[in-house]
Short mmCIF file of C-alpha atoms in Angstrom, two decimals:
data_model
loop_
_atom_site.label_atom_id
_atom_site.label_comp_id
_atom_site.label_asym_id
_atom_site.label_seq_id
_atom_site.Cartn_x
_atom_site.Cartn_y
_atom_site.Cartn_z
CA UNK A 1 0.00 0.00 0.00
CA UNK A 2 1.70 2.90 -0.85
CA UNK A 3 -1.20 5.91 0.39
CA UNK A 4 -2.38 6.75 3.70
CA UNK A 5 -5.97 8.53 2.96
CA UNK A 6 -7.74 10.79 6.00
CA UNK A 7 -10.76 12.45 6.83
CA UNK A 8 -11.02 15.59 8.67
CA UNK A 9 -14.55 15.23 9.06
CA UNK A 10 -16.62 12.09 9.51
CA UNK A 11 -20.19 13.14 10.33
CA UNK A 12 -21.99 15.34 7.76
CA UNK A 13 -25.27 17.20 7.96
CA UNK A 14 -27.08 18.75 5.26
CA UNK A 15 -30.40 19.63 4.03
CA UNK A 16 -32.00 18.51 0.56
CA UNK A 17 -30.99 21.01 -1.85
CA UNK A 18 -27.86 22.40 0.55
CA UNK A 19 -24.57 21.92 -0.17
CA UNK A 20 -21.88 20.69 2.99
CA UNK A 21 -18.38 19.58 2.24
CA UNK A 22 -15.33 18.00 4.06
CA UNK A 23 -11.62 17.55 4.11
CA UNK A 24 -9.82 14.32 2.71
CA UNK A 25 -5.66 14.26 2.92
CA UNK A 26 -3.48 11.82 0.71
CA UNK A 27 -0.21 11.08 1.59
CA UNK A 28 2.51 9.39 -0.57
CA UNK A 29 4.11 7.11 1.41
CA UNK A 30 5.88 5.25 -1.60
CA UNK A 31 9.85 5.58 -3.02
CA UNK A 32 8.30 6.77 -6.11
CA UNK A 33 6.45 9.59 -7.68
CA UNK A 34 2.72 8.69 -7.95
CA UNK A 35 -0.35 9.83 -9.62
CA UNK A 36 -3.96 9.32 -7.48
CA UNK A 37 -7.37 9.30 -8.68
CA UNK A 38 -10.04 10.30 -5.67
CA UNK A 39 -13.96 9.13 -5.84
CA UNK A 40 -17.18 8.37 -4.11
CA UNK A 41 -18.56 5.46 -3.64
CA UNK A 42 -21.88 4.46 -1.91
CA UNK A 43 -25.50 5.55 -2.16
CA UNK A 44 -24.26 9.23 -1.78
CA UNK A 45 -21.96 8.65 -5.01
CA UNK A 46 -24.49 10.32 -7.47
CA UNK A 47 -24.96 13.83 -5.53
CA UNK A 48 -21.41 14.01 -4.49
CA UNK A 49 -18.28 15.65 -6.12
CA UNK A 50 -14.40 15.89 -5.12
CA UNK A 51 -12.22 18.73 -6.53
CA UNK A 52 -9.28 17.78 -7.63
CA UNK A 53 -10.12 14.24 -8.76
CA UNK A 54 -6.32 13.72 -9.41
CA UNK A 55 -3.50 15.06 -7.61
CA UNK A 56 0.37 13.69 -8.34
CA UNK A 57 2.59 13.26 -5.09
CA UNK A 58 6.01 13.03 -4.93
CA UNK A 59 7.67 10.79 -2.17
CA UNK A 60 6.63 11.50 1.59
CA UNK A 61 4.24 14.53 0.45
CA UNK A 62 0.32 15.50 0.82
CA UNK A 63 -2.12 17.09 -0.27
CA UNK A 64 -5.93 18.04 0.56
CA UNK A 65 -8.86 17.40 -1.07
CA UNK A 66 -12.30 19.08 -1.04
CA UNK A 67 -15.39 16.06 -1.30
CA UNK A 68 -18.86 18.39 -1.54
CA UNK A 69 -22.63 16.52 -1.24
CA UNK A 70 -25.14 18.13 -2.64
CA UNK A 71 -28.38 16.13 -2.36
CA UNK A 72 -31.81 17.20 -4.58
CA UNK A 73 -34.39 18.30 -2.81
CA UNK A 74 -36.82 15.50 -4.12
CA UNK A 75 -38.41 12.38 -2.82
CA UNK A 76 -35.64 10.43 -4.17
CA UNK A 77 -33.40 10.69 -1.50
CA UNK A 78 -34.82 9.72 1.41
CA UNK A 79 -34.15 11.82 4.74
CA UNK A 80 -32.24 9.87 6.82
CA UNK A 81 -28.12 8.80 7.43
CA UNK A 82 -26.66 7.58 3.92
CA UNK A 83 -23.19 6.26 3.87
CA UNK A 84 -19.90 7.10 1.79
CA UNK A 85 -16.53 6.52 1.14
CA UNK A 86 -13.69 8.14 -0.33
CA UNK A 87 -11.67 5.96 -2.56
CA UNK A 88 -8.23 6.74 -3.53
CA UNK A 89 -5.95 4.78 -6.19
CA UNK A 90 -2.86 4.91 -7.25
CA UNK A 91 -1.42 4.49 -10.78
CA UNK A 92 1.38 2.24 -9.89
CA UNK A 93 -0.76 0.59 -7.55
CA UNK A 94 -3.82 0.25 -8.69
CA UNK A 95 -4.64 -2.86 -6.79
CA UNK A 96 -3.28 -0.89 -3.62
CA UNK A 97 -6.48 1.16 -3.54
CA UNK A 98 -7.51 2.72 -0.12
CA UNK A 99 -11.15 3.86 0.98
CA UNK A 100 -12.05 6.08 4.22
CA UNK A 101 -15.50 6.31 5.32
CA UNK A 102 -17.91 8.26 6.43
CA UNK A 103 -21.71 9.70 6.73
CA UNK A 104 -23.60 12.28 6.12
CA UNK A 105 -27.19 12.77 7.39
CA UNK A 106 -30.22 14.46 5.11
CA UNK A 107 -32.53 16.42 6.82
CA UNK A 108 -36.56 15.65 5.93
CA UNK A 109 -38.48 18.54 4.32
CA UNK A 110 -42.58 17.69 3.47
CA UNK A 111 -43.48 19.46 0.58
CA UNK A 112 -47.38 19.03 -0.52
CA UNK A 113 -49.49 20.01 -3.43
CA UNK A 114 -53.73 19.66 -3.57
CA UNK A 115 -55.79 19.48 -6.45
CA UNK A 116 -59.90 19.45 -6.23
CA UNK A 117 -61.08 17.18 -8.67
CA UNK A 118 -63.89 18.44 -10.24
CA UNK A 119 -63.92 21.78 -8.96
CA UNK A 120 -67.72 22.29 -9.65
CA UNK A 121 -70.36 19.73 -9.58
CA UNK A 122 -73.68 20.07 -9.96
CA UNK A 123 -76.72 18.07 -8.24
CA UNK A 124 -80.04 17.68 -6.34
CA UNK A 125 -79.07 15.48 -3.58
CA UNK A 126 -74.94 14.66 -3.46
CA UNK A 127 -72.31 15.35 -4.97
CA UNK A 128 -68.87 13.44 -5.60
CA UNK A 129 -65.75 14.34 -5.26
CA UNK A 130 -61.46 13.63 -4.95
CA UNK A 131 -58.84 15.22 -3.26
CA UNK A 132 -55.45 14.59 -4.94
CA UNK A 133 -52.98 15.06 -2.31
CA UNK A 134 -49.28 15.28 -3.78
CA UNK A 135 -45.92 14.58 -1.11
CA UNK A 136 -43.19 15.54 -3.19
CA UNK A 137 -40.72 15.60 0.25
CA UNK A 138 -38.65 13.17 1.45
CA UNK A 139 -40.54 11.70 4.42
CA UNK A 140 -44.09 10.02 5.26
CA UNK A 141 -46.35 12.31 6.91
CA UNK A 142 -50.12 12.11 8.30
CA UNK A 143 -52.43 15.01 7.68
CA UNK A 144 -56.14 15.95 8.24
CA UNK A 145 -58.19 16.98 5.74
CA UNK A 146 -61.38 19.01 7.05
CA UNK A 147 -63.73 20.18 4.77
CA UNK A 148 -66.30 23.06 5.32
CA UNK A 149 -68.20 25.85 3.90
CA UNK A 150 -68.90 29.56 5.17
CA UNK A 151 -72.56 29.75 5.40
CA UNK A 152 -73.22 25.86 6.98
CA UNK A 153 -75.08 24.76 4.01
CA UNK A 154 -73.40 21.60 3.01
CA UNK A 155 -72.47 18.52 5.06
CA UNK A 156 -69.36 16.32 3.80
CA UNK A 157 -67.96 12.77 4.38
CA UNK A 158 -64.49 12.47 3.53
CA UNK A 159 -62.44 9.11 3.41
CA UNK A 160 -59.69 8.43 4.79
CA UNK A 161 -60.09 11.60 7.07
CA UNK A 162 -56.53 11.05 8.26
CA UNK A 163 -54.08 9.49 4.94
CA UNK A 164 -51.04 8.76 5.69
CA UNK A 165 -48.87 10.27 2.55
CA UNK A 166 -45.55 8.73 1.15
CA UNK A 167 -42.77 10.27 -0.17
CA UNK A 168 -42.98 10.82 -4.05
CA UNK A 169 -46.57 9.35 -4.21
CA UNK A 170 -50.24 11.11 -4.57
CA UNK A 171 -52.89 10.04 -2.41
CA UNK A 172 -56.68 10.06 -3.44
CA UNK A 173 -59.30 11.16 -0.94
CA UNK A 174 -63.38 10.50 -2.12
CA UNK A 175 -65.39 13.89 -0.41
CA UNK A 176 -68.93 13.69 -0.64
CA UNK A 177 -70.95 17.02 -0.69
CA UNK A 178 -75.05 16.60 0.46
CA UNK A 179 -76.97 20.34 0.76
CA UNK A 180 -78.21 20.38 3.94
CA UNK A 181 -81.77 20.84 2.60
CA UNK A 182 -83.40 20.84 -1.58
CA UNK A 183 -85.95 22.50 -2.76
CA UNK A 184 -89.01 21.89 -5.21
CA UNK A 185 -88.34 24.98 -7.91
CA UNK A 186 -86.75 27.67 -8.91
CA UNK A 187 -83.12 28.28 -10.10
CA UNK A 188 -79.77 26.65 -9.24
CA UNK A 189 -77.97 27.91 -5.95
CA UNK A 190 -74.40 28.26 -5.89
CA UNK A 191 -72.77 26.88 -2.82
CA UNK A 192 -69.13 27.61 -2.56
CA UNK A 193 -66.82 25.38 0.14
CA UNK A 194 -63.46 24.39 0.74
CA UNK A 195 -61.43 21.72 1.95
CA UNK A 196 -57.82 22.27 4.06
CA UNK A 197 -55.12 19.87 4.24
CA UNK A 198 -53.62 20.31 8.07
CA UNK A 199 -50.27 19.10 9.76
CA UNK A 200 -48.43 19.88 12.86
CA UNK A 201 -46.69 23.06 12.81
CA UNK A 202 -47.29 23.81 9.48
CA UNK A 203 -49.68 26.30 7.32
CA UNK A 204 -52.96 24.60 5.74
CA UNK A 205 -53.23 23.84 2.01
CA UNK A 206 -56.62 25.05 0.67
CA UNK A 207 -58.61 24.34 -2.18
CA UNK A 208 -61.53 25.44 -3.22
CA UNK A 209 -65.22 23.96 -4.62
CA UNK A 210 -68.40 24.70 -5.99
CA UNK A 211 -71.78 22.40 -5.40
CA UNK A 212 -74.10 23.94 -8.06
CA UNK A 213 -77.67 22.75 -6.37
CA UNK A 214 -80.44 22.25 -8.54
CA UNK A 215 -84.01 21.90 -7.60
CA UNK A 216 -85.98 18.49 -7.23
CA UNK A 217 -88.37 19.28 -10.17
CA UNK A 218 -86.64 20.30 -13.80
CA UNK A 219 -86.97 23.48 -14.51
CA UNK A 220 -89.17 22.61 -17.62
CA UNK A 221 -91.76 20.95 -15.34
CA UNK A 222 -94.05 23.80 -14.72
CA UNK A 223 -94.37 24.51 -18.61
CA UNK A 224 -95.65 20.69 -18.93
CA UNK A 225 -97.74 21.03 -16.29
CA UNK A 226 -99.55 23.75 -17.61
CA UNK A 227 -99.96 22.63 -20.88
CA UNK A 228 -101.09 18.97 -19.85
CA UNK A 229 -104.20 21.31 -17.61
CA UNK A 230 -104.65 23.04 -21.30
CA UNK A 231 -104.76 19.69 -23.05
CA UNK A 232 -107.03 18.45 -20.48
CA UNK A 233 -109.47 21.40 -20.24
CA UNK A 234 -109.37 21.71 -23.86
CA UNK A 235 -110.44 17.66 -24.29
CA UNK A 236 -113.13 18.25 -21.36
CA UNK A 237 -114.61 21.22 -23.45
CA UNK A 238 -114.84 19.56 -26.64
CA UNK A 239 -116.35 16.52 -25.08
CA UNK A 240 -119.20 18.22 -23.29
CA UNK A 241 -119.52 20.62 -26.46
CA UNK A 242 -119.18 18.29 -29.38
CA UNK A 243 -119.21 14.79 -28.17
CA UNK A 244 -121.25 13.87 -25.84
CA UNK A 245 -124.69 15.40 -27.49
CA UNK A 246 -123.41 13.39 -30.73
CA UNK A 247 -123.13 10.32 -28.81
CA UNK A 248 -126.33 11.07 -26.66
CA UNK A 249 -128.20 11.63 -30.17
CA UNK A 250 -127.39 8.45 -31.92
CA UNK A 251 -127.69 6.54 -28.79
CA UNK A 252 -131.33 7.57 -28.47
CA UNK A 253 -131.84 6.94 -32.36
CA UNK A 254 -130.40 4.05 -31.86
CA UNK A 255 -132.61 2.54 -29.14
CA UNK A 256 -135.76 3.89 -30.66
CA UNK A 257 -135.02 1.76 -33.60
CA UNK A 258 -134.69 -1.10 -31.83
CA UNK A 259 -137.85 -0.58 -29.54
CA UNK A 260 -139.85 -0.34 -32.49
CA UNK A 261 -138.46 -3.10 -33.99
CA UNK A 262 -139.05 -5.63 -30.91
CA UNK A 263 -142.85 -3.96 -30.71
CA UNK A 264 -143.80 -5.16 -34.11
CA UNK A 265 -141.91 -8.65 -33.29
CA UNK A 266 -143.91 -8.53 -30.33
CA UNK A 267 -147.01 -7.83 -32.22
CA UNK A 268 -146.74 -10.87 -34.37
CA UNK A 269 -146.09 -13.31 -31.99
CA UNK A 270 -149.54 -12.33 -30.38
CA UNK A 271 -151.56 -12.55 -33.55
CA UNK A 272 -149.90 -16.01 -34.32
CA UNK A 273 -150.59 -17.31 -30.80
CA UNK A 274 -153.90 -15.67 -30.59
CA UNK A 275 -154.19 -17.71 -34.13
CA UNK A 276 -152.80 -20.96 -32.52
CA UNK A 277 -155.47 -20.86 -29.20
CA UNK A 278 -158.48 -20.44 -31.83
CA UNK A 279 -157.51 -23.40 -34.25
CA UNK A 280 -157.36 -25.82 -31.26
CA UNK A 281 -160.43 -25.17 -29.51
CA UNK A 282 -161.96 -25.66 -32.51
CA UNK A 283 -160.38 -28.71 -33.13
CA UNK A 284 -161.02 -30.23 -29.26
CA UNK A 285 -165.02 -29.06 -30.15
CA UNK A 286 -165.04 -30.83 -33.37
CA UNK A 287 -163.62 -33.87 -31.68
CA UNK A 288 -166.04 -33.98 -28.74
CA UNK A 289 -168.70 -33.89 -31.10
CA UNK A 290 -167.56 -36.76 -32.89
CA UNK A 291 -167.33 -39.10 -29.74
CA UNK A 292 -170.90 -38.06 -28.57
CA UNK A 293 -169.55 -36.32 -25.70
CA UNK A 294 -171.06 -32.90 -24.61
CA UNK A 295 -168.83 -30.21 -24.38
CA UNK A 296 -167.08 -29.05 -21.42
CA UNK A 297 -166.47 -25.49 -21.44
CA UNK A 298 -162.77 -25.53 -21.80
CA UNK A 299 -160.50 -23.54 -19.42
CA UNK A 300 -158.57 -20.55 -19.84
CA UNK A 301 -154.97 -21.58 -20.90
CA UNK A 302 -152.62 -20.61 -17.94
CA UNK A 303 -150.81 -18.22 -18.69
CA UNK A 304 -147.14 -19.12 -19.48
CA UNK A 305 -143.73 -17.98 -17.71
CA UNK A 306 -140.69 -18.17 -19.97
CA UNK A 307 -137.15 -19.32 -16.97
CA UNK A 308 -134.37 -18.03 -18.27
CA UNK A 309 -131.49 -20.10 -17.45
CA UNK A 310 -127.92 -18.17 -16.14
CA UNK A 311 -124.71 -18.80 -17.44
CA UNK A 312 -122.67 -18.54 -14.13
CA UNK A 313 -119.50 -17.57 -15.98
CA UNK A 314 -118.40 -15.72 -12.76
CA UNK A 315 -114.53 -15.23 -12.51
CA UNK A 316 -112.83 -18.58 -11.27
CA UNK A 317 -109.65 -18.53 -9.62
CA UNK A 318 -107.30 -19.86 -11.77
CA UNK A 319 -103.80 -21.44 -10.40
CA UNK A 320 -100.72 -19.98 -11.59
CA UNK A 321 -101.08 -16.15 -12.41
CA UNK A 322 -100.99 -13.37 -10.07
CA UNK A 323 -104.63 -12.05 -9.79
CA UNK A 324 -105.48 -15.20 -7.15
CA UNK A 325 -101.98 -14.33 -5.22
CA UNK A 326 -102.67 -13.74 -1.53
CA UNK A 327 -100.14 -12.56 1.29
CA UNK A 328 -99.86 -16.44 2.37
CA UNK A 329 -98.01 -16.68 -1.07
CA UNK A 330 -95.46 -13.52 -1.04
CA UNK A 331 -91.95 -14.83 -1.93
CA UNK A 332 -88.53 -13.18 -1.38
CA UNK A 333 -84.87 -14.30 -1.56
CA UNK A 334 -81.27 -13.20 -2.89
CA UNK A 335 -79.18 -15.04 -4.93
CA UNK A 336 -75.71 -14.56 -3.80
CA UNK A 337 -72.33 -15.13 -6.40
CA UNK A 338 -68.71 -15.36 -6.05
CA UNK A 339 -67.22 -15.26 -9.38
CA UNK A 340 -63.26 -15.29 -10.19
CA UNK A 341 -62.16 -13.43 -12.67
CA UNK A 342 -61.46 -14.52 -16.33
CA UNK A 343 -60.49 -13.05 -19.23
CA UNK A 344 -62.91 -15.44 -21.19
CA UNK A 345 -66.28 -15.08 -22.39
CA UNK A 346 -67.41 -17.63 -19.26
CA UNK A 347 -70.32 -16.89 -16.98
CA UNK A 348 -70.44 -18.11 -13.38
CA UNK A 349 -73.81 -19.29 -13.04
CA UNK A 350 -76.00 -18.82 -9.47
CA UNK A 351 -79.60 -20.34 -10.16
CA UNK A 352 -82.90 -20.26 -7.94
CA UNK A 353 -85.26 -23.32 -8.77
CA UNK A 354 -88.70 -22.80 -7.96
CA UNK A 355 -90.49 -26.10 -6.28
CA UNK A 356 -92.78 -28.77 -9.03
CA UNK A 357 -96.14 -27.38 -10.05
CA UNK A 358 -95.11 -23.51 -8.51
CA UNK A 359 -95.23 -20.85 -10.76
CA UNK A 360 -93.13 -17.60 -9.14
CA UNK A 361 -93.98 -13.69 -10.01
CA UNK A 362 -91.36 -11.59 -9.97
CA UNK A 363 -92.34 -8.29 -9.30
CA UNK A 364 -88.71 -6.39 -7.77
CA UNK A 365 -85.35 -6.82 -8.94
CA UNK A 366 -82.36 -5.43 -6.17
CA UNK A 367 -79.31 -5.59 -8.47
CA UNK A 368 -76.50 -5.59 -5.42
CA UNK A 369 -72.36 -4.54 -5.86
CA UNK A 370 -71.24 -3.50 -2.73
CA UNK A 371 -67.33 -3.65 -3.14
CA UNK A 372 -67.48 -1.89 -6.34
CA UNK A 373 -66.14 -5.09 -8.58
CA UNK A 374 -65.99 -4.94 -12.44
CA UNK A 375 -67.38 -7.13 -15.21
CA UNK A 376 -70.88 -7.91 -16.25
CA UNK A 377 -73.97 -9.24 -13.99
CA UNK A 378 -76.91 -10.83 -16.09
CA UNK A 379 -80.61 -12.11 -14.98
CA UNK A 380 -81.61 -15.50 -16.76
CA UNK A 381 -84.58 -17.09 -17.52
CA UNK A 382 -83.50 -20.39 -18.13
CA UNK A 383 -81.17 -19.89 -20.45
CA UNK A 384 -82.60 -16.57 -21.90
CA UNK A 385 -80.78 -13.32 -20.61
CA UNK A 386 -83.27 -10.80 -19.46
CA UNK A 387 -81.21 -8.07 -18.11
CA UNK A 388 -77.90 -7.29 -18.82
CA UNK A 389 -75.55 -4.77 -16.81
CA UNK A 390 -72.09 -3.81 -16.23
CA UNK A 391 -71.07 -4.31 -12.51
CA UNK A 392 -68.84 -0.81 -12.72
CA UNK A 393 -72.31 0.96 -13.30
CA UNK A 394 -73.80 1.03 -10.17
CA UNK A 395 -73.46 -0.17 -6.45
CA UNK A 396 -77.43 -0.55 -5.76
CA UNK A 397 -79.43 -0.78 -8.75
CA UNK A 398 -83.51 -1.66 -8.52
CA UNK A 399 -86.28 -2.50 -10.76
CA UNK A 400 -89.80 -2.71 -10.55
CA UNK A 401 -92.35 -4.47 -12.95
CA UNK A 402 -95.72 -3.43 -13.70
CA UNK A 403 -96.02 -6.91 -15.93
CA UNK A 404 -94.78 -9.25 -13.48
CA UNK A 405 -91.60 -11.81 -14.43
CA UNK A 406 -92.71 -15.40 -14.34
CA UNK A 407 -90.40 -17.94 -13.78
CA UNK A 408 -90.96 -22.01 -13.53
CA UNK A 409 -89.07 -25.07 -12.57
CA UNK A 410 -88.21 -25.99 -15.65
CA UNK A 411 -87.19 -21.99 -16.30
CA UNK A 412 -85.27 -20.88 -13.04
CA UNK A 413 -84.24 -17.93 -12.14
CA UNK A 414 -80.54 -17.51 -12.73
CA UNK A 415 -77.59 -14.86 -12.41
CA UNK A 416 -74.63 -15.01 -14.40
CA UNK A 417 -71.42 -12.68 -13.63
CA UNK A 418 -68.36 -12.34 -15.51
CA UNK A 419 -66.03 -11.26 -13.85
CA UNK A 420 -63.23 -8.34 -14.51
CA UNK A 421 -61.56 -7.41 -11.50
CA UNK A 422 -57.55 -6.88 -11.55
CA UNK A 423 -55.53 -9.74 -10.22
CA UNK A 424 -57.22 -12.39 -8.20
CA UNK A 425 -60.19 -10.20 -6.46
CA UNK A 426 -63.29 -12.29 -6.63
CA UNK A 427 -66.68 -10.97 -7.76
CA UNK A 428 -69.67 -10.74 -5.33
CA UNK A 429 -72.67 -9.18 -6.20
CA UNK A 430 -75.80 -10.25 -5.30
CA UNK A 431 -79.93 -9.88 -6.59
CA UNK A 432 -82.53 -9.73 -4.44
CA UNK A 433 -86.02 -10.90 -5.78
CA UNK A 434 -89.35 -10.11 -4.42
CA UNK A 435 -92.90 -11.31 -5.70
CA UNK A 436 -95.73 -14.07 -5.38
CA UNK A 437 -95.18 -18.15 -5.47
CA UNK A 438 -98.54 -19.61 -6.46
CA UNK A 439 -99.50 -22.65 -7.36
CA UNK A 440 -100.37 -24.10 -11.30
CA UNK A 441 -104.01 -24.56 -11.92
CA UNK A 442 -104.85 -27.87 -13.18
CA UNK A 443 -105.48 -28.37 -16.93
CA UNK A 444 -109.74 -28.37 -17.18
CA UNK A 445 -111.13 -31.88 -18.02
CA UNK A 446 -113.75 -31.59 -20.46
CA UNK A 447 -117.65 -31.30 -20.17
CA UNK A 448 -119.33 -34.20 -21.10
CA UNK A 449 -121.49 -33.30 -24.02
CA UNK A 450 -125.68 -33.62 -23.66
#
């Protein structure tokens, strides 16, 4: 070894984006003269200089060195104690090559940026929001974010409440803006807020929003309303005016008609039975007369009463639709999945079998995604798809039938989910069906003909 290397100073402070410096001597101990090369080595190699990197000695001298760190004040280097050395080399001895070490300490700084994203929404109930938080510093940190607006007309939920923010990384936070109270008409209210981003000993980042409000009913609703009135008076008017004496007229015409009609009908059936009576009392007086018996004064034919026979076609109840449902037979359940994901066109398949001879109305449909998964959720009928929607559309979705769903044992009620969430995340929605389980009438034997 033919160079004796020294530090002055050891221990090093600086902060990110300062500059701090120390001492290194190099000594020549060989016979010869001898030119050295001087570097860094060690994590603090890349922000670190030394001035001269070369120096020639002759025998027995020295010479200083001046070894400056000047770490960027980024999230790339960490705050914390980074180690270095000094490595010196000599041309004749290259394999002789001598390294003195040290360390030098970077202070944390927290440097954060906010973004509002949007700035303005507009709704009737709630409104969605993010916060992007940005830590360009070198050092976690934990801050509050509060939310609030000058005149108390909004309430918020904000999660997290508290992040915890890395170094070098941006941090999402979901606000949710709800007016305190809505309002049937009239125009949109403006209602400003804004949301602060707090730490210890350290001035609040601000940014501002805007919850445009609008009211429950469109604005176009009152026009409709009032022409809908004008349609409706207008229809009343013409049907007192115009209609109903028209229809009044040809009724009466009508049934006039048809009175005189059955009179004459009437009429003739008289005359022919008044016809009838006469022939056969002369025939009975002909045929007394005949047999030599005297005539009994024949009696007064009773007088007739025509029983008209009902029909009786009164509504049955008739097994298997909904009109004959009762409380007894109100059905509910939920069909719950768990689906892995696939990047195939495969379904997993979740199925509800209704019992032999039951016929089930479905009248509600709860479509369920609580976790927020992605793919596709469809209802089945048997193997016919009756609804179809992607799971990233909604989190509670609900549908109600005026012409009821009817599903069978032999057509069961099925959901299918494919699913498309990132790495091995499951699927697991869920439906919930509500409606009426009745029985199948039996097929009608038939009537035995007279």
């Amino acid at each position: 070894m033919s160079v004796a290397v020294g530090l002055v100073e050891t221990d090093l402070t600086v902060a990110a984006g300062g500059t701090v410096g120390c001492t290194v001597r190099v000594r020549n101990t060989a016979a010869v003269v001898d030119q050295f090369t001087l570097d860094v080595v060690g994590d603090a190699a890349p922000w670190a200089e030394v001035e001269p990197a070369t120096m020639n000695l002759l025998p027995g001298t020295e010479q200083e060195a001046r070894v400056t760190f000047t770490p960027p004040r980024a999230a790339t280097v960490p705050a914390g104690s980074v180690d270095f050395g000094v490595r010196v080399r000599g041309r004749e001895d290259p394999e002789g090559s001598v390294v003195e070490e040290g360390t030098v300490t970077v202070q944390p700084f927290v440097e954060l940026a906010t973004e509002l994203v949007p700035r303005t929404s507009q709704a009737r109930r709630a409104a969605r929001h993010q916060l992007v938080i940005d830590n360009t510093g070198n050092v976690e940190t934990t801050v509050e974010v509060l939310p609030a607006d000058p005149d108390r007309l909004l309430t918020f939920r904000v999660l997290p409440a508290a992040p915890v923010l890395r170094p070098g990384t941006a941090t999402f936070v979901k606000l949710r803006v709800r007016p305190r109270k809505r309002f049937l008409l009239g125009p949109d209210r403006n209602l400003p807020f804004q949301v602060a981003v707090t730490r210890p000993d350290a001035e609040p980042i601000t940014s501002d929003g805007l919850l445009v409000q609008r009211s429950v009913l469109p604005a176009w609703s009152p026009r409709v309303v009032l022409v809908a009135a004008a349609v409706a008076v207008a229809l009343v008017g013409l049907w007192f005016a115009v209609l109903k004496p028209t229809v009044q007229s040809t009724a009466k015409e009508a049934a006039q008609v048809e009175t005189k009609e059955l009179s004459q009908e009437v009429a003739e059936v008289k005359t022919q039975a008044s016809e009838a009576a006469e022939t056969a009392e002369q025939a009975e007086k002909v045929a007394i007369v005949a047999a030599g018996v005297s005539p009994k004064p024949s009696a007064a034919p009773s007088p007739t009463t025509e029983t008209g026979k009902g029909n009786g076609n009164g509504p049955g109840a008739q097994g298997g639709t909904l009109d004959n449902a009762d409380p007894e037979t109100a059905a509910d359940f939920r069909v719950a999945t768990s689906a892995s994901p696939t990047t195939t066109n495969e379904f997993t398949l979740s199925t509800y079998r209704p019992a032999e001879k039951k016929v089930l109305w479905v009248t509600d449909i709860v479509l369920q995604n609580p976790h927020g998964d992605a793919g596709l959720l469809q209802v089945r009928r048997g193997d016919t798809v009756l609804l179809e929607t992607g799971l990233n559309n909604f989190r509670d979705l609900d549908y109600h039938f005026v012409q009821p769903l009817r599903f069978s044992a032999g057509q069961p009620v099925t959901v299918a989910v494919k699913c498309a969430n990132p790495g091995t995340t499951a699927c697991t929605p869920a439906a919930y069906f509500a409606g009426q389980l009745v029985p199948v009438a039996p097929t009608p034997s038939p009537s035995p003909s007279r």
